[in-house]
């Protein structure tokens, strides 16, 4: 088994203590940080499939998420890019009712490395909290909304609507998360959508530079 396969297997099995060391060993074995990240994301896909199949339950999902987060901590400095440009502040969070934060954290990390200052509101964030954060922070050019559950798609829609109907200006709204699509983003009036963290960087820059 290659180091990268070991990382994947240990994330799947929620080996929180072993994953950071294995990620470091994979880096030392000259696997690219992007490939290691891809393996960890794939591991979470397997975890989700097992949950759907009823072979694992919420605690196992949670521990796998913790293992992945520990691995991402080791990868973070290796994924950071050019931070020399200043593209303003990105307020980001997972919408109300939703506690999933791994994808949102990856997007925040990559968008930060592209030159944005990040204000991360965390998970289960109400529309009002997003609005307050736009008011309270300087030079907000982007608001990022993440949603992972079908049941929180209405909260995503309501948050976009509340931001767009507020008297605040000067920022674009980007949405993402597994159930979100470009068609849905268009329908709910978001300015942009990205399917993954790499795409989020491209879309964030495009939205802000076009403003
Ligand atoms: Co939950 N969960 N979960 N879960 N969970 C899913 C999402 C699910 C698909 C699993 C399944 O059934 N197969 C399913 C949702 C089904 C649906 O609604 N369509 C589900 C469910 C049902 C639930 C609960 C309801 C389970 C229960 O209690 N019975 C519950 C809900 C709790 C709540 O939120 N209120 C629940 C709880 C949890 C845990 C807390 C145990 C844990 C989350 C821990 C944490 O995040 N800290 C968890 C986990 C780990 C998962 C899976 C297994 C993995 C999610 C993940 O981290 N993926 C997930 C199954 C799956 O995704 N296949 C599942 C890896 C991550 C890198 O990908 O988050 O998609 P992702 O992010 C990507 C893109 O989506 C995109 O870029 C990211 C990076 O590439 N992206 C953006 C994300 N946000 C973006 C924002 C952008 C742009 C792109 O712009 C701003």
Tab-separated table of N, CA and C in Angstrom, residues 65 69 94 98-107 120 122-123 146 148:
chain	number	residue	atom	x	y	z
A	65	UNK	N	-14.224	12.703	10.015
A	65	UNK	CA	-14.098	14.144	9.732
A	65	UNK	C	-12.966	14.739	10.566
A	69	UNK	N	-9.556	16.535	9.256
A	69	UNK	CA	-9.172	17.895	9.676
A	69	UNK	C	-7.720	17.911	10.180
A	94	UNK	N	-20.966	28.245	6.945
A	94	UNK	CA	-21.927	27.209	6.557
A	94	UNK	C	-23.304	27.683	7.028
A	98	UNK	N	-26.843	23.718	9.397
A	98	UNK	CA	-25.857	22.804	8.807
A	98	UNK	C	-24.540	22.870	9.580
A	99	UNK	N	-24.042	21.688	9.982
A	99	UNK	CA	-22.844	21.637	10.826
A	99	UNK	C	-21.599	21.164	10.068
A	100	UNK	N	-21.728	20.923	8.773
A	100	UNK	CA	-20.580	20.419	7.996
A	100	UNK	C	-19.597	21.559	7.729
A	101	UNK	N	-18.324	21.325	8.068
A	101	UNK	CA	-17.390	22.443	7.857
A	101	UNK	C	-16.092	22.093	7.142
A	102	UNK	N	-15.886	20.820	6.795
A	102	UNK	CA	-14.594	20.470	6.177
A	102	UNK	C	-14.441	21.156	4.820
A	103	UNK	N	-15.477	21.056	3.994
A	103	UNK	CA	-15.422	21.680	2.668
A	103	UNK	C	-15.294	23.186	2.779
A	104	UNK	N	-16.085	23.765	3.681
A	104	UNK	CA	-16.029	25.229	3.888
A	104	UNK	C	-14.631	25.645	4.330
A	105	UNK	N	-14.030	24.855	5.240
A	105	UNK	CA	-12.681	25.192	5.725
A	105	UNK	C	-11.645	25.108	4.605
A	106	UNK	N	-11.810	24.110	3.727
A	106	UNK	CA	-10.866	23.993	2.598
A	106	UNK	C	-11.003	25.185	1.664
A	107	UNK	N	-12.262	25.548	1.396
A	107	UNK	CA	-12.500	26.701	0.517
A	107	UNK	C	-11.887	27.952	1.157
A	120	UNK	N	-14.169	33.929	9.056
A	120	UNK	CA	-14.889	32.651	9.041
A	120	UNK	C	-15.919	32.648	10.175
A	122	UNK	N	-17.973	30.235	10.818
A	122	UNK	CA	-18.204	28.889	11.335
A	122	UNK	C	-19.389	28.197	10.698
A	123	UNK	N	-20.096	27.421	11.515
A	123	UNK	CA	-21.221	26.630	10.996
A	123	UNK	C	-22.534	27.145	11.590
A	146	UNK	N	-21.693	28.003	2.309
A	146	UNK	CA	-21.536	26.571	2.079
A	146	UNK	C	-22.757	25.844	2.644
A	148	UNK	N	-24.313	21.638	2.836
A	148	UNK	CA	-24.078	20.218	2.489
A	148	UNK	C	-25.331	19.359	2.535
